[in-house]
PDB file of C-alpha atoms in Angstrom:
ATOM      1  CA  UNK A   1     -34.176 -28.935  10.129  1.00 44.00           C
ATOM      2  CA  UNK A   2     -34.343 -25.758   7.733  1.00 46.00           C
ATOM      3  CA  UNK A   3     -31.628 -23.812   7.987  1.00 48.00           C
ATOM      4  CA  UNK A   4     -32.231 -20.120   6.852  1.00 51.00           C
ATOM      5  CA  UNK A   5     -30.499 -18.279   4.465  1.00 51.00           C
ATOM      6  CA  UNK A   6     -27.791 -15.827   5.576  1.00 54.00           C
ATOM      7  CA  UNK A   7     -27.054 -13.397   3.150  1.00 52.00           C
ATOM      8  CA  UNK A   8     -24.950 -11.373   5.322  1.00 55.00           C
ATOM      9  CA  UNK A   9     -22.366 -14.740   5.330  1.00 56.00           C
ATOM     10  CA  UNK A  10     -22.606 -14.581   1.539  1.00 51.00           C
ATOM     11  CA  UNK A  11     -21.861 -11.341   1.649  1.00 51.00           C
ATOM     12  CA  UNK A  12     -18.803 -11.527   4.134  1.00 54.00           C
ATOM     13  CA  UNK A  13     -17.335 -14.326   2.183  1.00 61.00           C
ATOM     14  CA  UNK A  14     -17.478 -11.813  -1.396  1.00 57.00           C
ATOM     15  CA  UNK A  15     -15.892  -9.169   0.363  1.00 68.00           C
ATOM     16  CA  UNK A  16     -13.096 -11.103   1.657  1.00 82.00           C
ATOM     17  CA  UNK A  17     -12.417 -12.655  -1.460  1.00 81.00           C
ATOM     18  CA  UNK A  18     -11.648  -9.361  -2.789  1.00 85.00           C
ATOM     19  CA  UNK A  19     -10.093  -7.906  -0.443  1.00 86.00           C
ATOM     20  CA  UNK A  20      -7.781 -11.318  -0.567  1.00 87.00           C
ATOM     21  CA  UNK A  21      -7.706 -10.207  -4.283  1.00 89.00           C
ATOM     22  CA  UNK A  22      -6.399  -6.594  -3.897  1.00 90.00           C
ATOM     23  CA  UNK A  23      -4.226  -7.352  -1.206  1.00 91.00           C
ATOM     24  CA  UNK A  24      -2.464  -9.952  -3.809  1.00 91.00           C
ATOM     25  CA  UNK A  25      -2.689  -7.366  -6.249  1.00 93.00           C
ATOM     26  CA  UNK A  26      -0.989  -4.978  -3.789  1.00 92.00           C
ATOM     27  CA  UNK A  27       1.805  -7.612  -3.047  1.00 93.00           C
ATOM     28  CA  UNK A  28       2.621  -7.322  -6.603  1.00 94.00           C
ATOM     29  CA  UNK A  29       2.815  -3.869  -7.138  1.00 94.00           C
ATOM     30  CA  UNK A  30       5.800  -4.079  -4.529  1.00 94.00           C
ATOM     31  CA  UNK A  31       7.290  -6.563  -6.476  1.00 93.00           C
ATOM     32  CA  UNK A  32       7.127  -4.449  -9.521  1.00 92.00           C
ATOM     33  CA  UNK A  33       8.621  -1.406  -7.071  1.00 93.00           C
ATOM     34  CA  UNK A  34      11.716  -3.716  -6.188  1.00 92.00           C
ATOM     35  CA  UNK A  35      11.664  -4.754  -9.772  1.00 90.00           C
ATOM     36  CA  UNK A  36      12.083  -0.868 -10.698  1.00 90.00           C
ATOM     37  CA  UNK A  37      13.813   0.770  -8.596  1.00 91.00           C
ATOM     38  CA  UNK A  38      17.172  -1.913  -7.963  1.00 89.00           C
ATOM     39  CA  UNK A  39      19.450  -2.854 -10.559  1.00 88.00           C
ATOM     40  CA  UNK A  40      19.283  -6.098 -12.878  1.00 82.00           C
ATOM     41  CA  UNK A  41      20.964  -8.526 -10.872  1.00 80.00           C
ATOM     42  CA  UNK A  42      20.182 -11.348  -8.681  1.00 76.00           C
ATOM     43  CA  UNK A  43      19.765 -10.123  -5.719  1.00 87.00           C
ATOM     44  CA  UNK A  44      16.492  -7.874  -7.077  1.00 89.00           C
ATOM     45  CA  UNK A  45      15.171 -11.509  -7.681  1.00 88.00           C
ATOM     46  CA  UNK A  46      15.966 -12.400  -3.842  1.00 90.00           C
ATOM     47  CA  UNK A  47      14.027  -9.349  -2.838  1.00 92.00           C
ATOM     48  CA  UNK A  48      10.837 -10.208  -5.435  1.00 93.00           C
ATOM     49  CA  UNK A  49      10.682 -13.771  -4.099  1.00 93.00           C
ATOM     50  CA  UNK A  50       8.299 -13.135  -0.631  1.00 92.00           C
ATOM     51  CA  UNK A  51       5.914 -10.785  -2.830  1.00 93.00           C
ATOM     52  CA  UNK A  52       5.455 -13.370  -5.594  1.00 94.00           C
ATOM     53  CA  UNK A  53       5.098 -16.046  -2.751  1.00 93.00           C
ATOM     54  CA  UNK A  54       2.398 -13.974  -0.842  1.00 92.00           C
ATOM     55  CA  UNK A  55       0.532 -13.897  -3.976  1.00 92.00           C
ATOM     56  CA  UNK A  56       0.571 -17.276  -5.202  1.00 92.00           C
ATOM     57  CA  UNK A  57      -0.587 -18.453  -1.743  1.00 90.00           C
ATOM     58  CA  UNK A  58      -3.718 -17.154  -1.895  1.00 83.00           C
ATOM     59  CA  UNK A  59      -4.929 -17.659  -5.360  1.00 85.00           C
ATOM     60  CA  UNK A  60      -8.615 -15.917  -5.495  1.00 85.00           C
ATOM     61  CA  UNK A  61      -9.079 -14.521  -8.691  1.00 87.00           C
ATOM     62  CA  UNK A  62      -7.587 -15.934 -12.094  1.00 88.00           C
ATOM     63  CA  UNK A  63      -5.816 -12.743 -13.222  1.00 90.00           C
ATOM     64  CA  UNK A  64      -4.219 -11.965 -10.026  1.00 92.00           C
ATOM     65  CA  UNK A  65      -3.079 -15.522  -9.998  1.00 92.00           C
ATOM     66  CA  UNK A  66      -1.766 -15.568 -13.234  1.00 92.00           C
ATOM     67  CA  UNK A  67       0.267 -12.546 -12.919  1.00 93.00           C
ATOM     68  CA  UNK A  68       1.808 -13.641  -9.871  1.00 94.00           C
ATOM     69  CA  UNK A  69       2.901 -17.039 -11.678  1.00 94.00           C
ATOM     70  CA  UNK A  70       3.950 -14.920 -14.603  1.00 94.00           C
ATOM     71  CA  UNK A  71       5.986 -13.037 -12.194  1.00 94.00           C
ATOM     72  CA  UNK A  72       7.848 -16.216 -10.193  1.00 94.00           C
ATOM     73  CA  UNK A  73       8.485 -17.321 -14.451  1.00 93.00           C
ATOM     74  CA  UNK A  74      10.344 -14.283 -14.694  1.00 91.00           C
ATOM     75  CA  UNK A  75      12.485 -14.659 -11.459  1.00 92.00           C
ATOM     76  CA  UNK A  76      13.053 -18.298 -12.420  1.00 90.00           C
ATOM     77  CA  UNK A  77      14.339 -18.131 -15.845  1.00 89.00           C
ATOM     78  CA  UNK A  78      17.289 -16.241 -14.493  1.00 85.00           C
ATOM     79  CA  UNK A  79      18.170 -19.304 -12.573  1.00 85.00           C
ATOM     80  CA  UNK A  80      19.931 -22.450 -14.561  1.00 84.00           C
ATOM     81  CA  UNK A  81      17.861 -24.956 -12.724  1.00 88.00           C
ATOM     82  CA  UNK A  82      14.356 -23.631 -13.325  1.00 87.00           C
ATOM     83  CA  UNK A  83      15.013 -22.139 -16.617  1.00 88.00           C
ATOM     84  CA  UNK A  84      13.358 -24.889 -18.260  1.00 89.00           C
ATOM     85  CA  UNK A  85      10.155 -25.387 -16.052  1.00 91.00           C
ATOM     86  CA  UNK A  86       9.913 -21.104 -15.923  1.00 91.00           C
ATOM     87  CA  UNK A  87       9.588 -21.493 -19.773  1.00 90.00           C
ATOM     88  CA  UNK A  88       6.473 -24.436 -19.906  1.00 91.00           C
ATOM     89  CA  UNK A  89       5.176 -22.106 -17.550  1.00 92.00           C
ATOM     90  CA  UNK A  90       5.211 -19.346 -20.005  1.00 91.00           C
ATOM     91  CA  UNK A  91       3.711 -21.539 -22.373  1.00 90.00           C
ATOM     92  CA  UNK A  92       1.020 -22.571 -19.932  1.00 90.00           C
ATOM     93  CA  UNK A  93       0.285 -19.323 -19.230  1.00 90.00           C
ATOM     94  CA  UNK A  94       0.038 -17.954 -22.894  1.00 88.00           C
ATOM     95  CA  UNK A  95      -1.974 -20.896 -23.840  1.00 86.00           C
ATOM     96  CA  UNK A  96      -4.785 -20.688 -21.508  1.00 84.00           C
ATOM     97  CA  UNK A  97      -5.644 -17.406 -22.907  1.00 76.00           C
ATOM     98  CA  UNK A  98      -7.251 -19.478 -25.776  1.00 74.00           C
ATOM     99  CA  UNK A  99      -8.320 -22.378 -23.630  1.00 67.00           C
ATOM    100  CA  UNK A 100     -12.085 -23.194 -23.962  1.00 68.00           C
ATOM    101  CA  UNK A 101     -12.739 -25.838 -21.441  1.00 70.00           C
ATOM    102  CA  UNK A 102     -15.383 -26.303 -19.225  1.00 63.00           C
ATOM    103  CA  UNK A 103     -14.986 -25.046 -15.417  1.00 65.00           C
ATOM    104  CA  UNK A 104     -12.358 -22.168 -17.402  1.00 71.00           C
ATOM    105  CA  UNK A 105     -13.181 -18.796 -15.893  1.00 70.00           C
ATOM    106  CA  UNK A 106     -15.513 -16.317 -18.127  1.00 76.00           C
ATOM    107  CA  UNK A 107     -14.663 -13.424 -19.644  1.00 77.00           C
ATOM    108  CA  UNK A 108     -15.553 -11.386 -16.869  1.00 80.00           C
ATOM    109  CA  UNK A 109     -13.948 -12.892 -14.168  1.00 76.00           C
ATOM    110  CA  UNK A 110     -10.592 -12.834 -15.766  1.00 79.00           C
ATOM    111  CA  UNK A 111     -10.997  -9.050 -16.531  1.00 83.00           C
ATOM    112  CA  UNK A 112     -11.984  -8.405 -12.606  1.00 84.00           C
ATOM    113  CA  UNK A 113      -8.639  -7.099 -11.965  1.00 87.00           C
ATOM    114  CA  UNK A 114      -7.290  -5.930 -14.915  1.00 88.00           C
ATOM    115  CA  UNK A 115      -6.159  -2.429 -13.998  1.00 88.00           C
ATOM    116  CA  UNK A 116      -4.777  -3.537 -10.680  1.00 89.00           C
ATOM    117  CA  UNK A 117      -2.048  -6.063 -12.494  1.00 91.00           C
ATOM    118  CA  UNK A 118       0.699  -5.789 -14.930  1.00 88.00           C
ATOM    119  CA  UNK A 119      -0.222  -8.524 -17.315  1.00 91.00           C
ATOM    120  CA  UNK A 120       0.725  -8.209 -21.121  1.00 90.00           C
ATOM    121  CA  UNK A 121      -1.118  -8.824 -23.878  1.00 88.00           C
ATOM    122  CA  UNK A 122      -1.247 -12.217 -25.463  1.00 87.00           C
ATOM    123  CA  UNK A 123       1.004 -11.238 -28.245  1.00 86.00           C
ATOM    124  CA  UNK A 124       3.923  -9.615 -25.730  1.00 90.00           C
ATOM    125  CA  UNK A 125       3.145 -13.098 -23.791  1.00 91.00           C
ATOM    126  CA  UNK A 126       3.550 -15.385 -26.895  1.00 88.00           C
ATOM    127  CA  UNK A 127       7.008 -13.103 -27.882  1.00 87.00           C
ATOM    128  CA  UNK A 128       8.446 -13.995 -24.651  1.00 88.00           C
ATOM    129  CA  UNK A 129       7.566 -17.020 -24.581  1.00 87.00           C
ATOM    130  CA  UNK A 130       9.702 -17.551 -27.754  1.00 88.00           C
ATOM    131  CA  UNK A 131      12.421 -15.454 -26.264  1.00 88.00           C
ATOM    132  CA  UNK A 132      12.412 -17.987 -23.663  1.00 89.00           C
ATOM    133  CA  UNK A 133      12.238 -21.570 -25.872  1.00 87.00           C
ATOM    134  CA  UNK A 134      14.965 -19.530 -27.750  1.00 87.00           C
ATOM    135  CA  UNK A 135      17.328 -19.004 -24.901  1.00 88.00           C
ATOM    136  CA  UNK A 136      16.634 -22.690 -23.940  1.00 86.00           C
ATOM    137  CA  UNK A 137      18.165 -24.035 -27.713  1.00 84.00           C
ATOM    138  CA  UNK A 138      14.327 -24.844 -28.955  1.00 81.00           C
ATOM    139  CA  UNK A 139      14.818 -22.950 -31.612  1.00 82.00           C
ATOM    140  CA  UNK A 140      12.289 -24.374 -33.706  1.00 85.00           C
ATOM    141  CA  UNK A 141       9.744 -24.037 -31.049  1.00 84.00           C
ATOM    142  CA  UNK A 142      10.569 -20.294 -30.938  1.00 83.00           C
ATOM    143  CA  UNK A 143      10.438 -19.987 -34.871  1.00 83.00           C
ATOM    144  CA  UNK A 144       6.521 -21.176 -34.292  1.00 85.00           C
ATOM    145  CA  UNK A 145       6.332 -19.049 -31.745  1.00 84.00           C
ATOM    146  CA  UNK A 146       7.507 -16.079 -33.646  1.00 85.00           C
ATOM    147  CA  UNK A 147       5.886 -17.005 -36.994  1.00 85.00           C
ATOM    148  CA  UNK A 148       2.753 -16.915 -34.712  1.00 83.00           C
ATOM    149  CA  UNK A 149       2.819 -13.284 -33.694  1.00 80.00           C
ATOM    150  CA  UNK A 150       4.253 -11.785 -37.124  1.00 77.00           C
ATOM    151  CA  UNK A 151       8.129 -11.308 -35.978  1.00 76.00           C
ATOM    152  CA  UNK A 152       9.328 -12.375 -39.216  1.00 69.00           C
ATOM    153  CA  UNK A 153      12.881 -10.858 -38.401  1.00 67.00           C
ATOM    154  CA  UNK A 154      13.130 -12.969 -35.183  1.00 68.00           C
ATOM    155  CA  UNK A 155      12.234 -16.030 -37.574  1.00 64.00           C
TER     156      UNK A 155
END
């Protein structure tokens, strides 16, 4: 049996995707809010938590995504007992920004969404990312890290 084409399906399926997107992207914006307007301590992280988890649990588009794991690193590294595995992340994170493997996302999927986010440059990401192997005693790690980006007096 032939089964016809149904581009208004297709076209469903696009839409909801980014709406899923934006609403993700909104979720995080709220998260910056909390982030902004309550003082450094950690019950702000408490409060960021749900909008980090409502983004992660839908992950539609790679930028979105990535800012929302960037965002749960942040929380975590506050915390002794995911200090370590908030830092890899870091690392994951700044490394797949040169990351050339097959099935990676193209150029202009990972730029979908770029105003909607707050995601730093690769350089900003590869400094705290050093910060962080710093704070964890891998110093020399951090040194690379730094020597990397040009912060010679961080060296």
């Amino acid at each position: 049996e032939d089964v016809a084409f149904d581009d208004q399906k297709r076209r469903a399926n696009i839409k909801d995707a980014r709406r899923a997107a934006l609403t993700s992207c909104v979720a995080l914006a709220l998260c910056l809010d909390v982030k902004n307007t309550n003082p450094d301590d950690g019950l702000t992280n408490d409060e960021m938590r749900p909008y980090v988890a409502f983004a992660l649990a839908s992950p539609v588009d790679w930028l979105v995504h990535s800012a929302a794991l960037l965002q749960r690193c942040r929380i975590e590294a506050h915390s002794v007992y995911s200090a370590d595995r908030a830092a890899l992340q870091l690392e994951v994170l700044a490394n797949q920004h040169v990351s050339q493997k097959p099935g990676d996302a193209c150029a202009s999927d990972r730029i979908a969404f770029a105003s909607c986010v707050d995601y730093p440059s690769r350089w900003e990401l590869d400094g705290e990312v050093a910060h962080a192997m710093a704070s964890l005693g891998a110093f020399v790690s951090a040194a690379e890290r730094f020597k990397k980006i040009h912060e010679w007096d961080l060296v």
